PDB file of C-alpha atoms in Angstrom:
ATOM      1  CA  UNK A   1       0.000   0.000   0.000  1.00 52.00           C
ATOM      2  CA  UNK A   2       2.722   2.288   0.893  1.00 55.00           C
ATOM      3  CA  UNK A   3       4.399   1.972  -2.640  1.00 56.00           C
ATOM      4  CA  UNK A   4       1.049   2.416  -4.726  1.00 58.00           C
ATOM      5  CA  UNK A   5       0.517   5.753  -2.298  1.00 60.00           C
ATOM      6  CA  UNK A   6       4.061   7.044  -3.078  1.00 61.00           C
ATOM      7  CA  UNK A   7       3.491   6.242  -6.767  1.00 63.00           C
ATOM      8  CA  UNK A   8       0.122   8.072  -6.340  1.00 62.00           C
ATOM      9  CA  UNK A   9       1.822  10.566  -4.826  1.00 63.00           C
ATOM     10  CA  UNK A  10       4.640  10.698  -7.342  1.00 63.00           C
ATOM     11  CA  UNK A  11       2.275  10.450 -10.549  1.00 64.00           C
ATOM     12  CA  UNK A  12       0.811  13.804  -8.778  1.00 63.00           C
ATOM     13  CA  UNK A  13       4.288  15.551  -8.721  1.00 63.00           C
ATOM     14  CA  UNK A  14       5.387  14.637 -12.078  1.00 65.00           C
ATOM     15  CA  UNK A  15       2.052  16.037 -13.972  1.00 64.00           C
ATOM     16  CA  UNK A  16       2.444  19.535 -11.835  1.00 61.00           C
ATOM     17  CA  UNK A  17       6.151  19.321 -13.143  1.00 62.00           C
ATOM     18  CA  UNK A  18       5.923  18.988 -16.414  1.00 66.00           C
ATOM     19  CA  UNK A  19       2.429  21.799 -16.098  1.00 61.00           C
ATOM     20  CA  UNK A  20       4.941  24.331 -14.496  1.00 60.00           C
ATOM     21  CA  UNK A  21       7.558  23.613 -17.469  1.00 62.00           C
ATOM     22  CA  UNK A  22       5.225  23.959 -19.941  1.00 63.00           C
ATOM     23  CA  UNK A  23       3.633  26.969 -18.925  1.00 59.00           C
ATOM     24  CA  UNK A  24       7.218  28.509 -18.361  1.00 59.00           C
ATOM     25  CA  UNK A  25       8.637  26.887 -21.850  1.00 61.00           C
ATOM     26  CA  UNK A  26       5.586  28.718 -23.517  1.00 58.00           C
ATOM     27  CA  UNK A  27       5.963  32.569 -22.567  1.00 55.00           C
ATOM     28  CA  UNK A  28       6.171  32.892 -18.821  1.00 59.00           C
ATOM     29  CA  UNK A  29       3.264  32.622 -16.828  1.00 56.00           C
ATOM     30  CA  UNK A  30       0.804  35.223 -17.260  1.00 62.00           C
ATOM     31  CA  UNK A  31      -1.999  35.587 -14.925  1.00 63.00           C
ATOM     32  CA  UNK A  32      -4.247  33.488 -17.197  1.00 63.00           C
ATOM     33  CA  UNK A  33      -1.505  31.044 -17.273  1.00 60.00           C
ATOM     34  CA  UNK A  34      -1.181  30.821 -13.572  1.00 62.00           C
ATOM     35  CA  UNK A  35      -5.055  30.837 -13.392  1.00 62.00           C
ATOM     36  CA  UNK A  36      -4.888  27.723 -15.842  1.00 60.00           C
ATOM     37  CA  UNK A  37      -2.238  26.046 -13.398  1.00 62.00           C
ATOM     38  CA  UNK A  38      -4.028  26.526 -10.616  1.00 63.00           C
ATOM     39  CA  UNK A  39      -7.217  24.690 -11.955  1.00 61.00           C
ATOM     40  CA  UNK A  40      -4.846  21.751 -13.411  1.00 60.00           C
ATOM     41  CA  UNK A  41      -2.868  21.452 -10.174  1.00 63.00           C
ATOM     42  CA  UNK A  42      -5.917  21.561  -7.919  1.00 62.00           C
ATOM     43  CA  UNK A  43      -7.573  18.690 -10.096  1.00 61.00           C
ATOM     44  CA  UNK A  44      -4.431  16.515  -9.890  1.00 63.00           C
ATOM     45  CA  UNK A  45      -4.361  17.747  -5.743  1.00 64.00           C
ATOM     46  CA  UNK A  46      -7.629  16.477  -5.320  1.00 63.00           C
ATOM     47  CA  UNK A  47      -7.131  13.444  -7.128  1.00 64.00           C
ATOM     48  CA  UNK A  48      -4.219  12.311  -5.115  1.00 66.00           C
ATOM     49  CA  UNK A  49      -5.454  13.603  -2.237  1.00 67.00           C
ATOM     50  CA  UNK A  50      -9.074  11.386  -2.912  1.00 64.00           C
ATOM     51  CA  UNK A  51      -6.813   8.295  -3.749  1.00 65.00           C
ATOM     52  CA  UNK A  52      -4.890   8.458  -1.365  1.00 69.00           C
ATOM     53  CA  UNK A  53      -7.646   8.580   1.235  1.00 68.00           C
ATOM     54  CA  UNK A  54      -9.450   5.869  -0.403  1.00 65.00           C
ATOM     55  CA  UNK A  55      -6.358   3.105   0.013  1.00 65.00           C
ATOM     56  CA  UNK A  56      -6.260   4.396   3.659  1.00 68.00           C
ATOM     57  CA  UNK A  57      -9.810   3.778   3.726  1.00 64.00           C
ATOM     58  CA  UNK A  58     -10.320   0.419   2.314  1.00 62.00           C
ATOM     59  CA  UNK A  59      -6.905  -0.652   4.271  1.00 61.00           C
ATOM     60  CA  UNK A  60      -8.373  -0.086   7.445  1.00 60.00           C
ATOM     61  CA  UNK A  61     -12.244  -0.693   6.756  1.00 54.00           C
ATOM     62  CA  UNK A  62     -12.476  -3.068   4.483  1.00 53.00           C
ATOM     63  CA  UNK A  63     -14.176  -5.473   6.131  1.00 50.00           C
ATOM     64  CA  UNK A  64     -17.656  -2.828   6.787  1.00 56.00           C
ATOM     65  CA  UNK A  65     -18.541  -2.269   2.823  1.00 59.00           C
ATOM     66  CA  UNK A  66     -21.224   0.348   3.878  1.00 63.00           C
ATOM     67  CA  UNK A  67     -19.617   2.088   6.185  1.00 63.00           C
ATOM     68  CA  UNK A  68     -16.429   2.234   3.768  1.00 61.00           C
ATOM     69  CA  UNK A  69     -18.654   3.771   1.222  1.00 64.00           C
ATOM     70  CA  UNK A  70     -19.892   6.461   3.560  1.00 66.00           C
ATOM     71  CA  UNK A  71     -16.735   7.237   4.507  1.00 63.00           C
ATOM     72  CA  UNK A  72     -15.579   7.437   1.159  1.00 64.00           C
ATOM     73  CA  UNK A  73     -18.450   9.851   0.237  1.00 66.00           C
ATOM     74  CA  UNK A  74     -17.649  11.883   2.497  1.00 65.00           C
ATOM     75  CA  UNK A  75     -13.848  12.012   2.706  1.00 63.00           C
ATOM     76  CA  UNK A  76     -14.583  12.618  -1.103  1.00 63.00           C
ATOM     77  CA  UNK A  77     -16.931  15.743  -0.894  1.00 63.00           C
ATOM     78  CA  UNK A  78     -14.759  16.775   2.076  1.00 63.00           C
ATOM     79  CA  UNK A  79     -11.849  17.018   0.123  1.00 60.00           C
ATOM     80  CA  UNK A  80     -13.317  18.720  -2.604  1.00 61.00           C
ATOM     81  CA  UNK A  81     -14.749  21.166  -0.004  1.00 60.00           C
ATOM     82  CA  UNK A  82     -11.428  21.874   0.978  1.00 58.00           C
ATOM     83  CA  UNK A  83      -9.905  22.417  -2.285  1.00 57.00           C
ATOM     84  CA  UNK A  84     -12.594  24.234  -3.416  1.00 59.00           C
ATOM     85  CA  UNK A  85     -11.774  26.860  -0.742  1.00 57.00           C
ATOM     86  CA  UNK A  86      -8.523  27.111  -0.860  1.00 54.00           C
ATOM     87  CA  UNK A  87      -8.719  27.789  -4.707  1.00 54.00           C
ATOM     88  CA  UNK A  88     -11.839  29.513  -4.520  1.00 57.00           C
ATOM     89  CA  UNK A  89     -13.792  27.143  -6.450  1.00 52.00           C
ATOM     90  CA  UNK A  90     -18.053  27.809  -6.092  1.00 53.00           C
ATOM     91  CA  UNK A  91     -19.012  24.707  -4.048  1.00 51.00           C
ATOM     92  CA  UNK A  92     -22.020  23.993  -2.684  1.00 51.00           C
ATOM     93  CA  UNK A  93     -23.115  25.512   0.173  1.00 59.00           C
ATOM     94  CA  UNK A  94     -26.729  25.565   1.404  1.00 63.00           C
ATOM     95  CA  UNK A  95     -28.268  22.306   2.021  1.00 63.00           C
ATOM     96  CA  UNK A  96     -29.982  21.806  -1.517  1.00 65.00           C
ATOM     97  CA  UNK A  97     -27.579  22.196  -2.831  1.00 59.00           C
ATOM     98  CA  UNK A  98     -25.561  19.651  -1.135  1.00 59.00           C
ATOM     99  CA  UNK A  99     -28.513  17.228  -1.442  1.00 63.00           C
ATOM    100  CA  UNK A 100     -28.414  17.714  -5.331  1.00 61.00           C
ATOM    101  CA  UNK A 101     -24.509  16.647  -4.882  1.00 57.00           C
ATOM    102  CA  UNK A 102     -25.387  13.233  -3.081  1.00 60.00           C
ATOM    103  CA  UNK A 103     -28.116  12.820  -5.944  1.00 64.00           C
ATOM    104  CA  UNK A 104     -25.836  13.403  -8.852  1.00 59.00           C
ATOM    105  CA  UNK A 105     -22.985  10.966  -6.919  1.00 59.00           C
ATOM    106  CA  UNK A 106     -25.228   7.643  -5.828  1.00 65.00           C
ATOM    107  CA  UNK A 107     -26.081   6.894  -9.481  1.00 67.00           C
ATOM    108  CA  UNK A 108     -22.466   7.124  -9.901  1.00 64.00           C
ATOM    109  CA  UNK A 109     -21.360   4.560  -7.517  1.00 64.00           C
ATOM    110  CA  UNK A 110     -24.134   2.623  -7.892  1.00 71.00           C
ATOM    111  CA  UNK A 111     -23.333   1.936 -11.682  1.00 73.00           C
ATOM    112  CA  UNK A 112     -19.238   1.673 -10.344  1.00 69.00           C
ATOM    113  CA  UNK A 113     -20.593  -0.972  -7.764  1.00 73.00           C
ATOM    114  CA  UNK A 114     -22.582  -3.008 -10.632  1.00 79.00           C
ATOM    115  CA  UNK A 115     -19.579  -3.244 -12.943  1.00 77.00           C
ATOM    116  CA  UNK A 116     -17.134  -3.820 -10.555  1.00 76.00           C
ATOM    117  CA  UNK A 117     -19.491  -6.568  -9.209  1.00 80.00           C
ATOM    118  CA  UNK A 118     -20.011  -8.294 -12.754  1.00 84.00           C
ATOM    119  CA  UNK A 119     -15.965  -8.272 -13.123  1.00 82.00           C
ATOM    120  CA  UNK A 120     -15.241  -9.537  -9.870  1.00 84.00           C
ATOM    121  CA  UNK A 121     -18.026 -12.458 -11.228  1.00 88.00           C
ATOM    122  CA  UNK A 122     -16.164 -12.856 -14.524  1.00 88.00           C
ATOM    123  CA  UNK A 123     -13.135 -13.308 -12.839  1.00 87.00           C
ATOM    124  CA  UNK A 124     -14.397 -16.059 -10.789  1.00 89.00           C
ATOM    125  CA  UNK A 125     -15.625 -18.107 -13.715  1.00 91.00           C
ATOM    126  CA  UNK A 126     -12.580 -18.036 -15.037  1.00 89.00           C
ATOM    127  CA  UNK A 127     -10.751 -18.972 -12.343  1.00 89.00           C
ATOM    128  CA  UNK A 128     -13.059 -21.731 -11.925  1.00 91.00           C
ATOM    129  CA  UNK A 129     -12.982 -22.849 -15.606  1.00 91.00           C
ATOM    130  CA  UNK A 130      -9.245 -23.399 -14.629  1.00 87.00           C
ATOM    131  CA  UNK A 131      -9.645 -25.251 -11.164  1.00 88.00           C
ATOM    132  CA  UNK A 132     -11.780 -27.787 -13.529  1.00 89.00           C
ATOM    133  CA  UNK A 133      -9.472 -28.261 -16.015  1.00 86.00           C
ATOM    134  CA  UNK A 134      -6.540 -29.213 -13.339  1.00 83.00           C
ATOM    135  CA  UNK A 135      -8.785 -31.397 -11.722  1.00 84.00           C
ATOM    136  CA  UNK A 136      -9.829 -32.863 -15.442  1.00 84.00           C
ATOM    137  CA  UNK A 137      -6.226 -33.278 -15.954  1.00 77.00           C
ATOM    138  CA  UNK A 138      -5.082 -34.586 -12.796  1.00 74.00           C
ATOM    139  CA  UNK A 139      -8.016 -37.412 -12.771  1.00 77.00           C
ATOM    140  CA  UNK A 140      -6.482 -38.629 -16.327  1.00 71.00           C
ATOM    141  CA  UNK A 141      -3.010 -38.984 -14.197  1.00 63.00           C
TER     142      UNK A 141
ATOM    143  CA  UNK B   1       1.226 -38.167 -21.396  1.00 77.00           C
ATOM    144  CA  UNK B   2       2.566 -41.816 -21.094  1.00 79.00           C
ATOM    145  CA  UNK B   3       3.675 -42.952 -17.570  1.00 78.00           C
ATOM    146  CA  UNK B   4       5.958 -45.660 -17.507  1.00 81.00           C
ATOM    147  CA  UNK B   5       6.593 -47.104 -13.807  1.00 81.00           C
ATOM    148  CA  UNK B   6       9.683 -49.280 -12.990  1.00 83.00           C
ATOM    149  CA  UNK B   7      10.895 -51.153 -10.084  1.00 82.00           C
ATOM    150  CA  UNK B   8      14.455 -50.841  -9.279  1.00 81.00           C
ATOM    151  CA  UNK B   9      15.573 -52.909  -5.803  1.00 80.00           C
ATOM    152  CA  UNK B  10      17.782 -51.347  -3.721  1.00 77.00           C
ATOM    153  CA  UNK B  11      18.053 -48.282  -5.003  1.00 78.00           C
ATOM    154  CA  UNK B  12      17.154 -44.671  -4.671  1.00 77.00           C
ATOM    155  CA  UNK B  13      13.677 -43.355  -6.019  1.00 79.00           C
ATOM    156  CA  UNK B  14      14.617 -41.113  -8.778  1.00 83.00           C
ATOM    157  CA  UNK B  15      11.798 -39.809 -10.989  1.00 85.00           C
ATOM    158  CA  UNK B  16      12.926 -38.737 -15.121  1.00 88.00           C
ATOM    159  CA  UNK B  17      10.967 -36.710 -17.096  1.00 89.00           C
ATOM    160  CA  UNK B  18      11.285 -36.795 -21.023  1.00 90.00           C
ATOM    161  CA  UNK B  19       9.674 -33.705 -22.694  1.00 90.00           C
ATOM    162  CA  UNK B  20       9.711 -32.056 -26.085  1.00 90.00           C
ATOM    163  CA  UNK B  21       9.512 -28.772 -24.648  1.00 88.00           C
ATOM    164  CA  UNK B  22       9.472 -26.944 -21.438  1.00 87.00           C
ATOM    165  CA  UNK B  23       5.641 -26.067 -21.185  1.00 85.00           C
ATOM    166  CA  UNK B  24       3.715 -24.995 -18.106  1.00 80.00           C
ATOM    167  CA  UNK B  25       2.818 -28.796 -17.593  1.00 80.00           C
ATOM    168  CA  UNK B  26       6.030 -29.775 -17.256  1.00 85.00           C
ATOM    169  CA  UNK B  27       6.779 -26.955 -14.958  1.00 82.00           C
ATOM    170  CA  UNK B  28       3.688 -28.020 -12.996  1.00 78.00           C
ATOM    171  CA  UNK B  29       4.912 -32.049 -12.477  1.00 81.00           C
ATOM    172  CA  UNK B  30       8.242 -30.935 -11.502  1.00 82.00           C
ATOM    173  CA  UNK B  31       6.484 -28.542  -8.774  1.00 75.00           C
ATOM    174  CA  UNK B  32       4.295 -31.202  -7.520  1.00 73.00           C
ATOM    175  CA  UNK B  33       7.515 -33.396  -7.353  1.00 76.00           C
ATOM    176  CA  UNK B  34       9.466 -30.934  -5.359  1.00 72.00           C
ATOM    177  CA  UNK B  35       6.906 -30.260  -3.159  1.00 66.00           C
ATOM    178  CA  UNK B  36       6.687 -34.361  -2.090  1.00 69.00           C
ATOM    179  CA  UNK B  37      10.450 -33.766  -1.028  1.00 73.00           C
ATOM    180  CA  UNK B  38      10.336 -29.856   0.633  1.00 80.00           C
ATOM    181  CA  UNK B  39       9.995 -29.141   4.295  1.00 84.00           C
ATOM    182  CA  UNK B  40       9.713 -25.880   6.215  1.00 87.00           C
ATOM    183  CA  UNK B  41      10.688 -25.296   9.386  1.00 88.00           C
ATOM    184  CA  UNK B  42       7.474 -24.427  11.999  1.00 90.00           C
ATOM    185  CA  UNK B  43       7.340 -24.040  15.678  1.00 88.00           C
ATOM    186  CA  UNK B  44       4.516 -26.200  18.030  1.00 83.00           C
ATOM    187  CA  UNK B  45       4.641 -24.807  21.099  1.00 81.00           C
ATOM    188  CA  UNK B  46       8.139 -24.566  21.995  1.00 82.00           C
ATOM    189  CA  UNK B  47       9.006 -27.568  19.606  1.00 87.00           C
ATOM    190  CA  UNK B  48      10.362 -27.207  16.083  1.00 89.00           C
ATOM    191  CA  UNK B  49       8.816 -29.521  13.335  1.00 88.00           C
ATOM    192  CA  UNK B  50       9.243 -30.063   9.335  1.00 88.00           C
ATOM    193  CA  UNK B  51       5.888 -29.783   7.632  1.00 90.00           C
ATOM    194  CA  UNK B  52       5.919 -30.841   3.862  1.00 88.00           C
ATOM    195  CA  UNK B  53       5.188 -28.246   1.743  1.00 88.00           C
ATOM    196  CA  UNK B  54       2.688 -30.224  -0.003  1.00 86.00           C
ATOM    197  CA  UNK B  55       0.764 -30.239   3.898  1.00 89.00           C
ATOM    198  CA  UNK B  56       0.406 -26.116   3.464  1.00 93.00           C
ATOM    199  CA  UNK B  57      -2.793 -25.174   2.674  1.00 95.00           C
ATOM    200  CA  UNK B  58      -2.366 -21.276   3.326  1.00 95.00           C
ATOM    201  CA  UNK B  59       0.314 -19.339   5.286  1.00 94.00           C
ATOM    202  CA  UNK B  60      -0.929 -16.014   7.329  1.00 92.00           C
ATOM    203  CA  UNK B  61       0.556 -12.948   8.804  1.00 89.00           C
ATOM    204  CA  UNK B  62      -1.016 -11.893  11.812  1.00 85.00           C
ATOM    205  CA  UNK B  63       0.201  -9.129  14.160  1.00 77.00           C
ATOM    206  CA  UNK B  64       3.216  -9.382  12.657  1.00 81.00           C
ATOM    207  CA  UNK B  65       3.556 -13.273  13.243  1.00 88.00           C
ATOM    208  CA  UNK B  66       3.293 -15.858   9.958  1.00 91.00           C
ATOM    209  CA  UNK B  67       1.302 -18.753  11.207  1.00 92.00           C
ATOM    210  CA  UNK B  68       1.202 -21.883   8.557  1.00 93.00           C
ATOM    211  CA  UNK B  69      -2.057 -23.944   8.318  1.00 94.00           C
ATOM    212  CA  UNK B  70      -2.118 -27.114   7.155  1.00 92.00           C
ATOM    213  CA  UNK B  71      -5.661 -29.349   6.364  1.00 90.00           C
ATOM    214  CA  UNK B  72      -6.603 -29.114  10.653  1.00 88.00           C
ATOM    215  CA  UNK B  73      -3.641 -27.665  12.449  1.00 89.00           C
ATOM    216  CA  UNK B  74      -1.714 -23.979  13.066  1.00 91.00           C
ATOM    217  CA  UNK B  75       1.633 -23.460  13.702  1.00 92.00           C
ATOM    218  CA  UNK B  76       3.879 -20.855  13.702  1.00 92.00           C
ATOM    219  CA  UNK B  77       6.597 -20.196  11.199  1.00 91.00           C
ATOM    220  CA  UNK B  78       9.783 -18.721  11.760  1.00 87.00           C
ATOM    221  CA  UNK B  79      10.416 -16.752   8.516  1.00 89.00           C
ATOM    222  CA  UNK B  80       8.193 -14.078   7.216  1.00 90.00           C
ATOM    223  CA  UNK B  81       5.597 -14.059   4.988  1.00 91.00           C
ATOM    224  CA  UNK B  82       7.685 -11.802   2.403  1.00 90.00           C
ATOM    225  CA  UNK B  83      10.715 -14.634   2.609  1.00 91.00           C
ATOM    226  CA  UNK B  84       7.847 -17.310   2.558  1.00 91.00           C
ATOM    227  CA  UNK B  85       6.711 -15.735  -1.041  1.00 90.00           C
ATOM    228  CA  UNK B  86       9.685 -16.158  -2.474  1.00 89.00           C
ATOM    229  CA  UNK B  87      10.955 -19.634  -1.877  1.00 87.00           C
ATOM    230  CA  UNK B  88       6.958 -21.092  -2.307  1.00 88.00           C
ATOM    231  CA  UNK B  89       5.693 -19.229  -5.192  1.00 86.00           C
ATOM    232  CA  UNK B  90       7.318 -22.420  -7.563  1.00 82.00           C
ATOM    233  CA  UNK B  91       5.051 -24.795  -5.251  1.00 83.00           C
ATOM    234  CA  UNK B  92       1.953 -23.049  -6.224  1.00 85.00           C
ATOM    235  CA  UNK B  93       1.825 -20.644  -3.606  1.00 91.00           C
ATOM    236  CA  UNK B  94       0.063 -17.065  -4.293  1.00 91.00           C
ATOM    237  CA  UNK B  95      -0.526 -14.040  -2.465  1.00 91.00           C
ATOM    238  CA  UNK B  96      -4.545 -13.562  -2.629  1.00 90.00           C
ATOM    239  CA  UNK B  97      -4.670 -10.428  -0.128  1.00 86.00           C
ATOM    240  CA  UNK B  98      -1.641  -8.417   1.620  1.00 83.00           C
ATOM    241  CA  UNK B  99      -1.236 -11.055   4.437  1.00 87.00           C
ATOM    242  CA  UNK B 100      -2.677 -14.315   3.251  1.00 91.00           C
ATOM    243  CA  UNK B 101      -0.192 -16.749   0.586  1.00 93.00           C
ATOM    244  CA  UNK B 102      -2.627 -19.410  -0.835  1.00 93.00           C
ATOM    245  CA  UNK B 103      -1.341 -22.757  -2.232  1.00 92.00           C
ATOM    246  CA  UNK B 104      -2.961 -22.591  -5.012  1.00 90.00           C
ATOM    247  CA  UNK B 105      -3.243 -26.672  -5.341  1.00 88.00           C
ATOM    248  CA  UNK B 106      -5.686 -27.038  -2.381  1.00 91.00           C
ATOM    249  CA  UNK B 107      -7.901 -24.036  -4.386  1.00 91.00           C
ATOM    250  CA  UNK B 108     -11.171 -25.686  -4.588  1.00 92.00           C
ATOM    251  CA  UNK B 109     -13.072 -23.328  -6.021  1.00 92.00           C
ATOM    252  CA  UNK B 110     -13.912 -19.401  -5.993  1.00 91.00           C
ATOM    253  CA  UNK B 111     -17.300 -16.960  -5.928  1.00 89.00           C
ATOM    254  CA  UNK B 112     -17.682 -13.378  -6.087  1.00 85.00           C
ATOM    255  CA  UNK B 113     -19.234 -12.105  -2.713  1.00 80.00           C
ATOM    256  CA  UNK B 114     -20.629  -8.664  -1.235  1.00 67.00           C
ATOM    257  CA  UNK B 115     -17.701  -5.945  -1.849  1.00 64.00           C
ATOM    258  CA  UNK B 116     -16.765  -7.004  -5.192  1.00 65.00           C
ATOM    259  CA  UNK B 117     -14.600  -9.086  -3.535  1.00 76.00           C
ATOM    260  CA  UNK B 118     -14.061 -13.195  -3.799  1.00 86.00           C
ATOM    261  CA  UNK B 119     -13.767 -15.974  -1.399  1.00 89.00           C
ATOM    262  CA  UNK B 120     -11.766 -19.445  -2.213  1.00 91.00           C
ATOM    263  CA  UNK B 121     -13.045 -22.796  -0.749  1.00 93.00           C
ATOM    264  CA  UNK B 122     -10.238 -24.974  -0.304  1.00 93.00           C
ATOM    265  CA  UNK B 123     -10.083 -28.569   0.098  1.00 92.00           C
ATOM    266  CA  UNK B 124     -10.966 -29.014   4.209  1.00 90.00           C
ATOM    267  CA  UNK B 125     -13.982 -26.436   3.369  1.00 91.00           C
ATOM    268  CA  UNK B 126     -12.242 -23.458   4.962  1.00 91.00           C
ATOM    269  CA  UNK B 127     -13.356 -19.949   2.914  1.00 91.00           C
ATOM    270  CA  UNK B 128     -10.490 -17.476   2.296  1.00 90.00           C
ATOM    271  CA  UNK B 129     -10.935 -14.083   1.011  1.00 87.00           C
ATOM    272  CA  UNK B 130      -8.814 -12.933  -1.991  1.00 88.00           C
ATOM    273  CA  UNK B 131      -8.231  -9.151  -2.826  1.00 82.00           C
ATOM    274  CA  UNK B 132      -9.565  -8.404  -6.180  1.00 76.00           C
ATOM    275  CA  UNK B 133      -5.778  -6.842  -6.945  1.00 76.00           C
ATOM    276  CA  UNK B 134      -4.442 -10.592  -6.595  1.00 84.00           C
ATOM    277  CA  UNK B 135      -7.676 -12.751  -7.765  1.00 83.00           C
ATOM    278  CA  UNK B 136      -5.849 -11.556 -11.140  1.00 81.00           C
ATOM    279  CA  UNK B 137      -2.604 -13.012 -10.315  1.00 81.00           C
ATOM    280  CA  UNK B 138      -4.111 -16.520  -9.049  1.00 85.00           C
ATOM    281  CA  UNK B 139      -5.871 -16.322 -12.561  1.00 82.00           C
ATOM    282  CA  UNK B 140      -2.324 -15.686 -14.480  1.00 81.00           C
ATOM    283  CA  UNK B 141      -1.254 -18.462 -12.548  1.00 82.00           C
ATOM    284  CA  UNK B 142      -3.500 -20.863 -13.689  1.00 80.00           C
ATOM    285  CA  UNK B 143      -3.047 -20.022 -17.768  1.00 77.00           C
ATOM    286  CA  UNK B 144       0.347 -19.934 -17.248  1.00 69.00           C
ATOM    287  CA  UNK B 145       1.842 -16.960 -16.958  1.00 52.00           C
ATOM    288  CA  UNK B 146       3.627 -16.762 -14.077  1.00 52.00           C
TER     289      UNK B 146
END
């Protein structure tokens, strides 16, 4: 877990890098520029930031799958809270509006949940396809 | 595959293989053979024991501690899980979460459960769950491409 966090991590670093390079390789930063690299380094903050959280998460929790979600969910619009305000990003703020948030997120991980759920199936057939075949092969031994 | 099986008094049991090329069956017999004539060291109580390889079912790492089970029994193991890895993965043995190494040739079979994640029934009906990260290594395993 540690490695995938500092390749997380890492990943993060090198994108803001090569963003700052750019920008200077180009003409200099202007203030649209900077504006520009704000909004690309905030995205890849919050991504790290959200993946991060979620290893650290399912590490510790994995055995509770609902209250890993809800944790999730809200480490998620947490996060995003935070970075919103800190880059002064409109976010949400009365409580229909947050409401209309959870609404546009459950479809989301419900649909995630459903395909990760048929490829977690897939992958059993197949690994069962195989423990039949060794067992096919062993009882012609 | 023809077997041919011949009795030779007094002597040592030596096992030949003749094959046209080195495929994953070969690789496979010559694991099962090995296994028939490896031992690891465990702790019972305050004895040491060798347990055959072949006896392994799983190998744990609790708190720490790697604790070896075989078909009805737990002892403890004096190497680490991470040393374990190395010197079983050409027995058959896989890592299925972070602390768990399966051998792979008590696998009885394997369902997707609640999570998105799976559970293997092994041989003595014990259920193990395997990390979705490493149900995809158990399945290289199998076609061969470990």
């Amino acid at each position: 877990m540690k490695e995938r966090i500092e390749r997380r991590i890492m990943f993060t670093m090198m994108i803001t890098l090569i963003t700052i390079l750019w920008q200077f390789l180009l003409d200099g930063i202007t203030e649209n520029d900077y504006a520009n690299f704000k909004i690309v380094f905030s995205i890849f903050l919050f991504i790290t930031i959200y993946s991060v959280t979620e290893r650290i998460i399912t590490y510790y929790i994995q055995f509770n799958f609902l209250l890993q979600k809800v944790l999730l969910f809200v480490s998620f619009m947490g996060l995003f809270r935070g970075v919103g305000w800190v880059f002064g990003w409109h976010m949400p703020h009365s409580f229909d509006q947050w409401i209309s948030a959870v609404i546009a997120v459950v479809p989301i991980y419900i649909i995630w949940y459903f395909i990760d759920l048929r490829n977690a199936r897939k992958i059993a057939r197949d690994i069962n396809l195989q423990i039949k075949k060794r067992e096919e092969e062993q009882s012609k031994l | 595959m023809k077997i041919t099986l011949q009795q030779r008094k007094n002597k040592e049991l030596e096992v030949i293989i003749l094959y046209p090329e080195l495929t994953q069956q070969v690789k496979e017999i010559v694991g099962y053979l090995r296994t028939n004539d490896t031992c690891i060291v465990v702790k019972e109580g305050m004895e040491r024991r060798l347990i055959n390889v072949h006896e392994i079912y799983y190998v744990e790492s609790l708190e720490r501690k790697t604790f070896v089970y075989t078909k009805d029994q737990v002892y403890r193991a004096e190497k680490k899980l991470t040393q374990l890895k190395k010197e079983l993965a050409i027995y058959g043995f896989v890592l299925v979460s972070r602390a768990c190494l399966l051998n792979l040739n008590h696998l009885k079979s394997v369902e997707s459960i609640f999570n998105s994640r799976l559970e293997g029934m092994l041989e003595n009906g014990e259920k193990i769950s395997i990390s979705r990260t490493y149900a995809y290594q158990i399945k290289q395993y199998f076609e061969g491409g470990h």
